[in-house]
Short mmCIF file of C-alpha atoms and ligand atoms in Angstrom, two decimals:
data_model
loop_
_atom_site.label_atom_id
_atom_site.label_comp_id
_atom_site.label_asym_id
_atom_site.label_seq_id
_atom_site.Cartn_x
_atom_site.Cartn_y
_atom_site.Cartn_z
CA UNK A 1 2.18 1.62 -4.42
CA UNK A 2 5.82 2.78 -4.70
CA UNK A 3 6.74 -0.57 -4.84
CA UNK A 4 4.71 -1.38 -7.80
CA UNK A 5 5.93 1.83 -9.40
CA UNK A 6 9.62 1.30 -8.84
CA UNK A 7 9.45 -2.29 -10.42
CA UNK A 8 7.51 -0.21 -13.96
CA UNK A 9 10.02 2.31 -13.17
CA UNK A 10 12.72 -0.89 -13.79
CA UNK A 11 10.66 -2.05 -16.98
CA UNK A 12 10.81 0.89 -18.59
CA UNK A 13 14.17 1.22 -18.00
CA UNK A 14 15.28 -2.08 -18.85
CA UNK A 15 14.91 -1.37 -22.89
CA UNK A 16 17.62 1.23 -22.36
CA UNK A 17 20.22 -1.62 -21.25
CA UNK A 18 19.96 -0.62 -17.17
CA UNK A 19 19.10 -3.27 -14.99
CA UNK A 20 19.14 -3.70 -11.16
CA UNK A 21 22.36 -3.78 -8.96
CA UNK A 22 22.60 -4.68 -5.22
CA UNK A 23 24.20 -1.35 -4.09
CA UNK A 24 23.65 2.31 -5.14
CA UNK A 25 27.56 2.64 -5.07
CA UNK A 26 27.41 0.13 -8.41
CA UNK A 27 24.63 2.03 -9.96
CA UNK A 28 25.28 4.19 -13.22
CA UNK A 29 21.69 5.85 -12.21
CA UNK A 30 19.87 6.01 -8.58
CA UNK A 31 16.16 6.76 -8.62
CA UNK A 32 14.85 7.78 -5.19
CA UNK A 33 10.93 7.07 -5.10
CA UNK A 34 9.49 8.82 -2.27
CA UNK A 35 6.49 9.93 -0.22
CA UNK A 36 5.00 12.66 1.06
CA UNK A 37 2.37 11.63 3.14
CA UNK A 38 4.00 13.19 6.69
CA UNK A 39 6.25 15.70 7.27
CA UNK A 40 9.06 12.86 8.76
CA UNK A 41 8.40 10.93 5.12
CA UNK A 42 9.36 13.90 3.45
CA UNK A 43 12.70 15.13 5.37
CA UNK A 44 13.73 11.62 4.91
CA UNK A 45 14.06 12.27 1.38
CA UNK A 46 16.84 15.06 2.13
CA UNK A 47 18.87 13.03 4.49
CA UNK A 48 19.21 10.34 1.94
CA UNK A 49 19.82 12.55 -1.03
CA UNK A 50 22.90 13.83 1.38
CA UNK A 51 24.50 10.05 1.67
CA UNK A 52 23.47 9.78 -2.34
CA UNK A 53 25.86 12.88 -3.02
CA UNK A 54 28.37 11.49 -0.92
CA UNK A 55 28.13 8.67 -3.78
CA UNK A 56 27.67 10.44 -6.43
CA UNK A 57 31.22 12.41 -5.41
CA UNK A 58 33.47 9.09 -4.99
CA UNK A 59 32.48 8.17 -8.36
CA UNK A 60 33.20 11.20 -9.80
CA UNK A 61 36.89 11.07 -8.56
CA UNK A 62 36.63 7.39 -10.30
CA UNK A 63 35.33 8.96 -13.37
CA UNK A 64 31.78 7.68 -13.33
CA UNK A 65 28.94 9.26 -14.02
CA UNK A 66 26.00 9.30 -11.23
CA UNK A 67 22.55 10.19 -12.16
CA UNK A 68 20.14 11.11 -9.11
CA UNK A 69 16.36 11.26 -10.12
CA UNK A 70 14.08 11.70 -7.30
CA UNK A 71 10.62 10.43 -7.96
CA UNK A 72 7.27 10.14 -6.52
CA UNK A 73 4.99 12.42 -4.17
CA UNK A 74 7.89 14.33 -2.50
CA UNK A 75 9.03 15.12 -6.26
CA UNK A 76 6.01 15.97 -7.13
CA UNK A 77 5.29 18.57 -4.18
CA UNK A 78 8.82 20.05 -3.83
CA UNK A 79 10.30 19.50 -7.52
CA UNK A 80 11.87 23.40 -7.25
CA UNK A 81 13.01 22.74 -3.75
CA UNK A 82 14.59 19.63 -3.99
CA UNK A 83 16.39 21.09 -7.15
CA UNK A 84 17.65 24.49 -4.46
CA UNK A 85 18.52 22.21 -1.92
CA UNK A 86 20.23 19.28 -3.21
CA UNK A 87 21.55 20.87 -6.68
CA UNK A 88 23.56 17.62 -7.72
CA UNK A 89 20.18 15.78 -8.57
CA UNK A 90 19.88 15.51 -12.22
CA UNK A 91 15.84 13.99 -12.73
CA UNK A 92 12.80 15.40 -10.58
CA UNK A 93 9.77 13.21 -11.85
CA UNK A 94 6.26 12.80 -10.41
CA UNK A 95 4.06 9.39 -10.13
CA UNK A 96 1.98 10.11 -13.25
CA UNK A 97 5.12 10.28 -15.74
CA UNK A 98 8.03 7.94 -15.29
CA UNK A 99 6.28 6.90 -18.27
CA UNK A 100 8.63 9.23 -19.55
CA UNK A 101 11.78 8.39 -17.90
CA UNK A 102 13.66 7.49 -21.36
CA UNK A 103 13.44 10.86 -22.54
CA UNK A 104 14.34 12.37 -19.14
CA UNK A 105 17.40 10.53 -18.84
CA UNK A 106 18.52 11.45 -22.37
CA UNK A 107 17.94 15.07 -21.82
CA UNK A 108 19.86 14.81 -18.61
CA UNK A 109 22.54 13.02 -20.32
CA UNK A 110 23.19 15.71 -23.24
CA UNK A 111 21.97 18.63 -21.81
CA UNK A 112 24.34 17.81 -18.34
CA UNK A 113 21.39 20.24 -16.25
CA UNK A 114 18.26 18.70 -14.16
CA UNK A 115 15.08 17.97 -15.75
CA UNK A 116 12.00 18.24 -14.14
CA UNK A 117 8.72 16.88 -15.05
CA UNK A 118 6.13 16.94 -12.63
CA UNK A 119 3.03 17.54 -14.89
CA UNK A 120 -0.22 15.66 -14.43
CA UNK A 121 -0.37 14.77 -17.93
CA UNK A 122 -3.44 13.95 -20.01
CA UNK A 123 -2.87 10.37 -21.07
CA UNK A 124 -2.12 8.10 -19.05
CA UNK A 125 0.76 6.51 -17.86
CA UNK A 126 -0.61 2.78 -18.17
CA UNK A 127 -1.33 3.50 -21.89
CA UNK A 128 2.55 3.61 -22.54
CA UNK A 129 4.28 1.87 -20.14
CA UNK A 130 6.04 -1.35 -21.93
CA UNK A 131 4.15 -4.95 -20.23
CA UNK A 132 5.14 -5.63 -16.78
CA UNK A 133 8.35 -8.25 -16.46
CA UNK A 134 7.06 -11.36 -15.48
CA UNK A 135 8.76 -11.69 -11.88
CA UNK A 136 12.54 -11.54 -13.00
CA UNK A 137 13.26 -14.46 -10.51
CA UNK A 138 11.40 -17.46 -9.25
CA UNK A 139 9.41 -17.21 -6.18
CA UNK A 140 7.35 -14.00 -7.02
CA UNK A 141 4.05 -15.94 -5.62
CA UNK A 142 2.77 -12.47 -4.26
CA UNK A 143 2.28 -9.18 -6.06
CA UNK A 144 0.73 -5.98 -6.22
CA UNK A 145 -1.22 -4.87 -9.32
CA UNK A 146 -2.03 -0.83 -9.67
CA UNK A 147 -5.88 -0.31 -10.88
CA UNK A 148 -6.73 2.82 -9.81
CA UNK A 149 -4.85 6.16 -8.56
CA UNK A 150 -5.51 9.52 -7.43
CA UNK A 151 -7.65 10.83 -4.96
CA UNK A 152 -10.86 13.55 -5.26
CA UNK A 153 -12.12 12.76 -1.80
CA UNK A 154 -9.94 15.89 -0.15
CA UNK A 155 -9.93 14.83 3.24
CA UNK A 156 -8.65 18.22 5.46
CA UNK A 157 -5.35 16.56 5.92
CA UNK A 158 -3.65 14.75 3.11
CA UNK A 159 -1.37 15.60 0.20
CA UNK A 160 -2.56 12.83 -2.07
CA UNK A 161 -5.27 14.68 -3.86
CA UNK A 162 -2.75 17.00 -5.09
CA UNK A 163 -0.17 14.68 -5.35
CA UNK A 164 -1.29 11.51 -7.05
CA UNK A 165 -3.53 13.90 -8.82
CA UNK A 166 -7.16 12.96 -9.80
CA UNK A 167 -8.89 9.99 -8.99
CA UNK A 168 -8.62 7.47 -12.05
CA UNK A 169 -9.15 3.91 -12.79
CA UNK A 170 -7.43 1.43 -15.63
CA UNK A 171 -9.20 -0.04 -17.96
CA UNK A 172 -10.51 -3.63 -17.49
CA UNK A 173 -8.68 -5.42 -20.36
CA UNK A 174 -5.66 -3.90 -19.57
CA UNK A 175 -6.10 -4.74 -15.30
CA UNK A 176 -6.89 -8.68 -16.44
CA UNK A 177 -4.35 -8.86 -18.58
CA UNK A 178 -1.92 -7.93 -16.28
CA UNK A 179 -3.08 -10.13 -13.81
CA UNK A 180 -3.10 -13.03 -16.39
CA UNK A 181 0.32 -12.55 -17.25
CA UNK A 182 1.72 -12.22 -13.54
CA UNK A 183 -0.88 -15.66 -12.49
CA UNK A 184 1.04 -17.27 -16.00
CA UNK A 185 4.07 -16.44 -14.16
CA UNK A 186 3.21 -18.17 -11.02
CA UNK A 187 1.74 -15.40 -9.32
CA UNK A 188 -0.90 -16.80 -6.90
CA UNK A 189 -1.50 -14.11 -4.28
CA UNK A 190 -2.51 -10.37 -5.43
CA UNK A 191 -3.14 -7.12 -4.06
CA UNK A 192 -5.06 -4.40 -6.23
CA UNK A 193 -3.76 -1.16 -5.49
CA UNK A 194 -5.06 2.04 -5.60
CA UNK A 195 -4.97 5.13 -2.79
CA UNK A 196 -8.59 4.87 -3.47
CA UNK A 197 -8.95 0.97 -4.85
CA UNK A 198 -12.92 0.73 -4.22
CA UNK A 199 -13.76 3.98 -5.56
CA UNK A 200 -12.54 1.84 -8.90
CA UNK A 201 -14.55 2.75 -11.92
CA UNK A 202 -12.78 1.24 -15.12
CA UNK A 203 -13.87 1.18 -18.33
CA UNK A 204 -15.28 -2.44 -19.10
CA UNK A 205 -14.54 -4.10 -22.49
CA UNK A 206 -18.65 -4.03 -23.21
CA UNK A 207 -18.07 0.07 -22.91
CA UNK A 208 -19.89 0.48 -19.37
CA UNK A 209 -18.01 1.04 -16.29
CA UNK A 210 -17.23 -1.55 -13.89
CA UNK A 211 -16.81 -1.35 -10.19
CA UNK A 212 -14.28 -3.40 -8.01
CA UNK A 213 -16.83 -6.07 -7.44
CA UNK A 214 -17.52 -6.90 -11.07
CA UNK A 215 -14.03 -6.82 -11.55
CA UNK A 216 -13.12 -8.82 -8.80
CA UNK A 217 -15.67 -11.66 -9.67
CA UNK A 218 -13.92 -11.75 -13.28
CA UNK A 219 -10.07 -11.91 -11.58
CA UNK A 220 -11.50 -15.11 -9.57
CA UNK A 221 -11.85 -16.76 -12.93
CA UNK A 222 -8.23 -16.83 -13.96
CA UNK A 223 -6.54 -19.99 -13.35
CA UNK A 224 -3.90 -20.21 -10.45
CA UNK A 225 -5.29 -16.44 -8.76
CA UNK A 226 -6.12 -18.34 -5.53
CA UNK A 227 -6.04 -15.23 -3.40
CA UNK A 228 -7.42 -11.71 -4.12
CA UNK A 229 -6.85 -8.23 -2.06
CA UNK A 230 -7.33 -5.14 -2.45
CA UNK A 231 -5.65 -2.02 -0.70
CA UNK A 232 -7.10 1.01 0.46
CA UNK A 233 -10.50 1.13 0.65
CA UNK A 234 -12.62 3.96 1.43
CA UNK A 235 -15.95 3.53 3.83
CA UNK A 236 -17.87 5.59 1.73
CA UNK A 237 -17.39 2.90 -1.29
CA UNK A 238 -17.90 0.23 0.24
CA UNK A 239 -20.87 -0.76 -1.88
CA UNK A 240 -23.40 -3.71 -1.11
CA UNK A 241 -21.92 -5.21 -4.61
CA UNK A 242 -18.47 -5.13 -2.91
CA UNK A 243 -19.77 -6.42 0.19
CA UNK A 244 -21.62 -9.34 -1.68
CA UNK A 245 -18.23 -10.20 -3.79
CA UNK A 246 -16.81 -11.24 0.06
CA UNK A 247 -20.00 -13.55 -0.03
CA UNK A 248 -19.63 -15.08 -2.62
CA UNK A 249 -16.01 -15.16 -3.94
CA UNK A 250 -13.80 -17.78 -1.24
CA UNK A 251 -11.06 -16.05 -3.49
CA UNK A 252 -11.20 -12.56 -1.59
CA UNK A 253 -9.46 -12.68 1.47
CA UNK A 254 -10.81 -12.12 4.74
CA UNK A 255 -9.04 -9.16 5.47
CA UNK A 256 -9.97 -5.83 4.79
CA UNK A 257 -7.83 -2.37 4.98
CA UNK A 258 -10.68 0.03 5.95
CA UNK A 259 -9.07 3.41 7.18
CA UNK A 260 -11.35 4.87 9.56
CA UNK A 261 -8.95 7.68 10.87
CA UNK A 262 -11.06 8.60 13.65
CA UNK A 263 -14.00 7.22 15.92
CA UNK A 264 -15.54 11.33 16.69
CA UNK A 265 -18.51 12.20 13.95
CA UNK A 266 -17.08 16.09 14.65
CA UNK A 267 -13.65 15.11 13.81
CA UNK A 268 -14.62 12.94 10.91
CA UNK A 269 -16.86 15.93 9.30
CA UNK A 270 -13.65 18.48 10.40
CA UNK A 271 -11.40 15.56 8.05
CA UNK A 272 -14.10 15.53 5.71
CA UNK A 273 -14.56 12.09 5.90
CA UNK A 274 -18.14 12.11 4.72
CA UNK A 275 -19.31 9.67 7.47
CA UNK A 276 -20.13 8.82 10.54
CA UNK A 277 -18.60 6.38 13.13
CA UNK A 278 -21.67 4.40 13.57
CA UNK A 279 -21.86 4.22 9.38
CA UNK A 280 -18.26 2.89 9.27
CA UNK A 281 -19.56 0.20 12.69
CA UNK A 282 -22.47 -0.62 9.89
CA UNK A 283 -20.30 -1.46 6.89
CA UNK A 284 -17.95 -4.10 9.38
CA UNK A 285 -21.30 -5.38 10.97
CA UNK A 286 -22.35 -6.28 7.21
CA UNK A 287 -19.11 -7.27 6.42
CA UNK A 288 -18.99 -9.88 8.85
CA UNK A 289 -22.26 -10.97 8.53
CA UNK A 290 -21.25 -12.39 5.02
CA UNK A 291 -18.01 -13.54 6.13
CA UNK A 292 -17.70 -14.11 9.47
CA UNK A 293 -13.99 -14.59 9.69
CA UNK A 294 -13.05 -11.34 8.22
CA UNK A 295 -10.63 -9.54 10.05
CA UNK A 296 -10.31 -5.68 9.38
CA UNK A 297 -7.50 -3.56 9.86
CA UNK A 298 -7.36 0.76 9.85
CA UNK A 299 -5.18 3.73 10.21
CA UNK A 300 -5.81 6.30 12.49
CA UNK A 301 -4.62 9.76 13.32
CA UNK A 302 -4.34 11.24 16.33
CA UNK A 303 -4.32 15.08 17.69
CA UNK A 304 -6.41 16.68 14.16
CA UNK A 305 -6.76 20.25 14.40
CA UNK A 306 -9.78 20.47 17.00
CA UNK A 307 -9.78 17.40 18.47
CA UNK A 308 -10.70 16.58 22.48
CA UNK A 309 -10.34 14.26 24.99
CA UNK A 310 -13.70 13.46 24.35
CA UNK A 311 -13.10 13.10 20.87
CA UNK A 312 -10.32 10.81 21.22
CA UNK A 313 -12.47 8.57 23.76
CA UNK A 314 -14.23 8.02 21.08
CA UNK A 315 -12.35 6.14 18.85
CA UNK A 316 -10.70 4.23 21.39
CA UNK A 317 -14.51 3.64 22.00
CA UNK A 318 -14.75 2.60 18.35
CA UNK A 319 -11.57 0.80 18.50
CA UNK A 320 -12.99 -1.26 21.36
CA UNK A 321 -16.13 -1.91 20.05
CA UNK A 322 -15.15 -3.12 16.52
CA UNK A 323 -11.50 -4.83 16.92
CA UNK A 324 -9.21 -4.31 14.45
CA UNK A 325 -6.53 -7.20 14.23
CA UNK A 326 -4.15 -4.86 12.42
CA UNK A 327 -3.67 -0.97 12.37
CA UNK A 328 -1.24 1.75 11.55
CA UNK A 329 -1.82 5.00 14.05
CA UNK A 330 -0.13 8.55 13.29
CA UNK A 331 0.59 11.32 15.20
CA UNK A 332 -1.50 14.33 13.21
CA UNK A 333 1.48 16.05 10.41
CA UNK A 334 0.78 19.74 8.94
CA UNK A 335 1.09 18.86 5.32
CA UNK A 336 1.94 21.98 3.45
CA UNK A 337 -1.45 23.24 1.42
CA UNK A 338 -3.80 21.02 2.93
CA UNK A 339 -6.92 22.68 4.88
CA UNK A 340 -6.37 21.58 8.12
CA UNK A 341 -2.93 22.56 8.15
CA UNK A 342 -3.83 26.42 8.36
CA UNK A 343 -6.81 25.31 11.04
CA UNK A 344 -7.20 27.05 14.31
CA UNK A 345 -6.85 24.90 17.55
CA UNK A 346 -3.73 22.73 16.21
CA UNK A 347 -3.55 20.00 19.76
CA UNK A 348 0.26 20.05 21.53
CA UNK A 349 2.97 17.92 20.23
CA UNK A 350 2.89 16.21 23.66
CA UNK A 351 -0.96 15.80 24.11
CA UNK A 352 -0.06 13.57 20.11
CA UNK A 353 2.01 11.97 22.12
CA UNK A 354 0.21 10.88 24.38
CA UNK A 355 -2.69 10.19 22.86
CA UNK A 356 -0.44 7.66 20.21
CA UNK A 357 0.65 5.63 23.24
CA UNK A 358 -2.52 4.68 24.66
CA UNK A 359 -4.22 3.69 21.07
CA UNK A 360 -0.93 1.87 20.34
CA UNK A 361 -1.23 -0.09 23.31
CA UNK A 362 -4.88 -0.95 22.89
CA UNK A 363 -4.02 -1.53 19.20
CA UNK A 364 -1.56 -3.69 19.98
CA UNK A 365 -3.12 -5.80 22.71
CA UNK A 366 -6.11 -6.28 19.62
CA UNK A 367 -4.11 -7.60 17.27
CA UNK A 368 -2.21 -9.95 19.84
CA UNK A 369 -5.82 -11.12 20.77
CA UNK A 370 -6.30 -12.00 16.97
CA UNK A 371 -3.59 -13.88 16.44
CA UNK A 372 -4.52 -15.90 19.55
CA UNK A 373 -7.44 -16.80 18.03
CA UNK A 374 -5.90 -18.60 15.25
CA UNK A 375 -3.69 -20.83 17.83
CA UNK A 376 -5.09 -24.18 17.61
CA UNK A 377 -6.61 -23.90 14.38
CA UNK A 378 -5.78 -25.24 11.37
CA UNK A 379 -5.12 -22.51 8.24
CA UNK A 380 -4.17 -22.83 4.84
CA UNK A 381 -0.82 -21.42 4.12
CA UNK A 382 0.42 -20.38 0.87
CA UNK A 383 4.33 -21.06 1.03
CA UNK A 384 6.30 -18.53 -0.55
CA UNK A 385 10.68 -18.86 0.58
CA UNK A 386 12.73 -20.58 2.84
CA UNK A 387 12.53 -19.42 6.61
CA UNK A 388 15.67 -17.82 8.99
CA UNK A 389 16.46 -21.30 10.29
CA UNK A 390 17.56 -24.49 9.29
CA UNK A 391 15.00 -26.79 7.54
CA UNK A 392 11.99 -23.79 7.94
CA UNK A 393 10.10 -22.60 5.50
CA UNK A 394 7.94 -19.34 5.53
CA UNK A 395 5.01 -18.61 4.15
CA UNK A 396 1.73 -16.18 4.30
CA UNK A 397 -1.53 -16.84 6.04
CA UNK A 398 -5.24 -15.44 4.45
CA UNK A 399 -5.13 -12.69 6.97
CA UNK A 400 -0.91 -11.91 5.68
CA UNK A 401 0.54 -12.85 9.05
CA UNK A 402 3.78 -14.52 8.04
CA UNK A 403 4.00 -18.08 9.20
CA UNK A 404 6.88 -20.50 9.87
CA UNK A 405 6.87 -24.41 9.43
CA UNK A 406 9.07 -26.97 9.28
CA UNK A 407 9.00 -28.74 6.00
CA UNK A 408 10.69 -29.24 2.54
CA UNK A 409 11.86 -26.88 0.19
CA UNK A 410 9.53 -28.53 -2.30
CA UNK A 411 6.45 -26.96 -1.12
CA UNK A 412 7.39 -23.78 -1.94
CA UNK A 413 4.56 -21.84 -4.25
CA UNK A 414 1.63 -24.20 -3.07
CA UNK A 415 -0.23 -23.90 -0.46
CA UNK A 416 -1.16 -26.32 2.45
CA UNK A 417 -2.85 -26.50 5.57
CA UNK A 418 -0.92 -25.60 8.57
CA UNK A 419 -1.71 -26.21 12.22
CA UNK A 420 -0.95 -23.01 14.26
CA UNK A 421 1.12 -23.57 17.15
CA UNK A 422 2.15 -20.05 18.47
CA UNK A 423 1.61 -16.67 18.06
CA UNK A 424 4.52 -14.26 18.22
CA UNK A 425 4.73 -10.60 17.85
CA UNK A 426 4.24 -10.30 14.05
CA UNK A 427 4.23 -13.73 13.19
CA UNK A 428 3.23 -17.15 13.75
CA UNK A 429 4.22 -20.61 13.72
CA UNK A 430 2.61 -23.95 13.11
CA UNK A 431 2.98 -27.49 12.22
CA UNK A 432 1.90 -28.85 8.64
CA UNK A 433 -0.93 -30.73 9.25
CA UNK A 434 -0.12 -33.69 6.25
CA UNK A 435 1.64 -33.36 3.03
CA UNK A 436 -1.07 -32.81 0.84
CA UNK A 437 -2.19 -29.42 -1.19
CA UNK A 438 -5.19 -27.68 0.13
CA UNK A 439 -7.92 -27.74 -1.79
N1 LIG B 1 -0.83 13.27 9.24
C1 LIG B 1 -0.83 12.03 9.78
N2 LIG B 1 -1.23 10.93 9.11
C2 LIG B 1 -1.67 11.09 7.84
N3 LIG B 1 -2.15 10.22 6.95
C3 LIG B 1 -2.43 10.87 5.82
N4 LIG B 1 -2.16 12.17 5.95
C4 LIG B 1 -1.69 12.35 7.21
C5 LIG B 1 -1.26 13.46 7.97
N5 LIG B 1 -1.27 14.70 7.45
C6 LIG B 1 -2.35 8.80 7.26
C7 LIG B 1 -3.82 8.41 7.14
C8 LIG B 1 -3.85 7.59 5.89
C9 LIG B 1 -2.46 6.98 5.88
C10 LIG B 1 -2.00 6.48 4.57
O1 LIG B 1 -1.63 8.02 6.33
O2 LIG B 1 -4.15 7.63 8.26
O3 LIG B 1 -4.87 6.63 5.87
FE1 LIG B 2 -6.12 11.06 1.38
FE2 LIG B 2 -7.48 8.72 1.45
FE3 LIG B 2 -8.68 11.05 2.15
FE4 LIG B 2 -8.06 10.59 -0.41
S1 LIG B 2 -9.54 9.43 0.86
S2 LIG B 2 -7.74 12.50 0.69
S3 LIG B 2 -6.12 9.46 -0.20
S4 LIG B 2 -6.96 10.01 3.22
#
């Protein structure tokens, strides 16, 4: 989501005569959008603000003016500390107002102190941000589109909640015509976004509320939106009508971000989770029985307060039994002001440790397995740049694998059916299969 709010970041900045540069040593203003989800996230932000400064200095001496803003979650959670510890940054902003940015930067400009604006404020930022830019250069044939933000769920370790502030969804006129204009532009491949995307409840233009399913059925009707996603689902909404939508819409690709965190039903009620492991096996077992070649991936954390061998069995248990073909696995982080930070029974560093290696490796060995299963089979491929080498082209598979082909420039943006030849690590390659568009 960052990277959806550093390009609205750009558009609203872009009336105000900025515009991107390659290097933050050419850069009249350097916004740092960060995130505070773990503790290593966070103290990244510091380290970088020290090499910004550094910047920020050598201009100085050239008689250029540097503004630092630091934005996003970390901003948002430390605004006063940032401002103690790294005095030379002008702008402290959080996620729900860069909306505002104009006004920040002219304040910072005259007044020559830092602003800080990290308010959760009543209207929303969507209702004032200027249109998206169409993709400023050609060969944007992927994007993400933000419908939903926030977070009332409160599991016992995360910042979001209090971060991204409540959970809230966009509009439905204003989330199709967004994706209308970026499909216009030759967008064919989108990801909804949202820390809680299925929880989606926007306002419909007939005044009811409309869930992800309704609105995904009504995204599958715009012309050139081949290929629909959505990013990060919840188990707990994953409603029949959602379920249903990967029935019957060949638009919604078969493959699903379903965090599960943990396979233990004590450690999911100690995250408050609000289910059980054999609830979240359900909701794949339904998911594949209405399309069979959906592939799931999850994130997992390892070493919550509490947890025991036996716990941990368990979701390698459930990581065995429901094979994920993608995942992202942390080591457990105290986040500052989250329950299960002040918890009792906190597990050693180097039982984490441990624990991280053996679910990588099983992880790992999973989604190895996947990709083997698409050697030999023919895919289609939507073609989106040029590859590394000579005369390659790259492009993305259903399940985003990134996939490399020989072929001509000219099918770049279209998609075709590919023959997959090998799997490697995090990619794969293939063969076109003929020269003409898939259908
Ligand atoms: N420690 C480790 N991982 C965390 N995540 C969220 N909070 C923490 C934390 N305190 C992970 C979860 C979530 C992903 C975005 O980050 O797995 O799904
Ligand atoms: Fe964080 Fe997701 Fe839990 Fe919300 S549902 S508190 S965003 S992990």
């Amino acid at each position: 989501m960052n990277v959806y709010d550093s390009a609205r970041m750009s558009d609203v900045l872009r009336p105000l005569g900025y515009q991107p540069v390659d290097l933050p040593d050419a850069a009249d203003m350097i916004i740092l959008n960060t995130c505070h989800i773990r503790d290593k996230a966070a103290e990244k932000v510091f380290s970088e603000l020290g090499r910004l400064r550094l910047i920020k200095e050598a201009r100085k001496a050239e008689g250029q003016q540097t503004i630092i803003a630091v934005a996003g979650c970390v901003a948002q959670a430390e605004g006063q500390e940032i401002l103690t510890r790294a005095p030379y940054v002008d702008i402290v902003l959080g996620p729900q107002t860069y909306h505002r940015l104009p006004e920040m930067v002219a304040r910072a400009a005259r007044a020559g102190g830092a602003v800080i604006d990290t308010d959760f404020p009543a209207e929303q930022k969507f209702d004032f941000l200027p249109e998206a830019a169409a993709p400023q250069t050609k060969g944007n044939y992927t994007s993400f589109l933000t419908i939903q933000e926030g977070c009332d769920k409160f599991c016992s370790f995360c910042v979001v909640p209090y971060t991204r502030g409540a959970e809230s969804s966009r509009p439905v006129t204003s989330v199709l015509a967004e994706a209308r204009r970026m499909a216009e532009s030759g967008v064919q491949d989108i990801t909804l976004l949202g820390q809680n995307v299925n929880a989606y409840h926007g306002e419909g233009p007939d005044g009811t509320v409309w869930g992800l399913a309704q609105l995904a059925y009504e995204l599958a009707k715009i012309p050139g939106l081949s290929r629909i996603r959505y990013s990060t689902s919840h188990p707990r909404d994953m409603d029949d009508a959602l379920i249903n939508a990967h029935r019957d819409l060949p638009e919604l690709m078969p493959f699903l971000h379903l965090p599960v965190q943990s396979g233990s039903d004590r450690i999911l009620a100690a995250m408050n989770r609000g289910h059980t492991a054999d609830q979240y096996r359900d909701i794949v077992l339904k998911l594949r029985a209405v399309r069979p070649d959906l592939a799931l991936s999850s994130d997992f954390i390892v070493g919550h307060p509490g947890e025991t061998d036996e716990d941990f069995e368990a979701t390698m248990q459930l990581v065995r039994d429901v094979k994920f073909a993608l995942a992202y696995s942390f080591k457990y982080s105290q986040r500052p002001g989250t329950p299960a930070a002040g918890a009792p029974l906190q597990v050693p560093e180097d039982v984490k440790d441990a624990r991280l290696q053996a679910l990588q490796a099983l992880l790992r060995q999973q989604q190895d397995e996947f990709n083997a299963t698409l050697v030999g089979k023919t895919i289609p491929v939507l073609f989106t740049g040029e590859g590394r080498k000579p005369g390659q082209i790259v492009g993305r598979s259903p399940w985003l694998q990134p996939i490399h082909v020989q072929g001509p420039h000219s099918l770049i943006g279209q998609t075709f059916s590919v023959k997959v030849t090998e799997r490697l690590t995090n990619s794969l390659s293939g063969e076109l299969v003929e020269e003409t568009e898939y259908a």
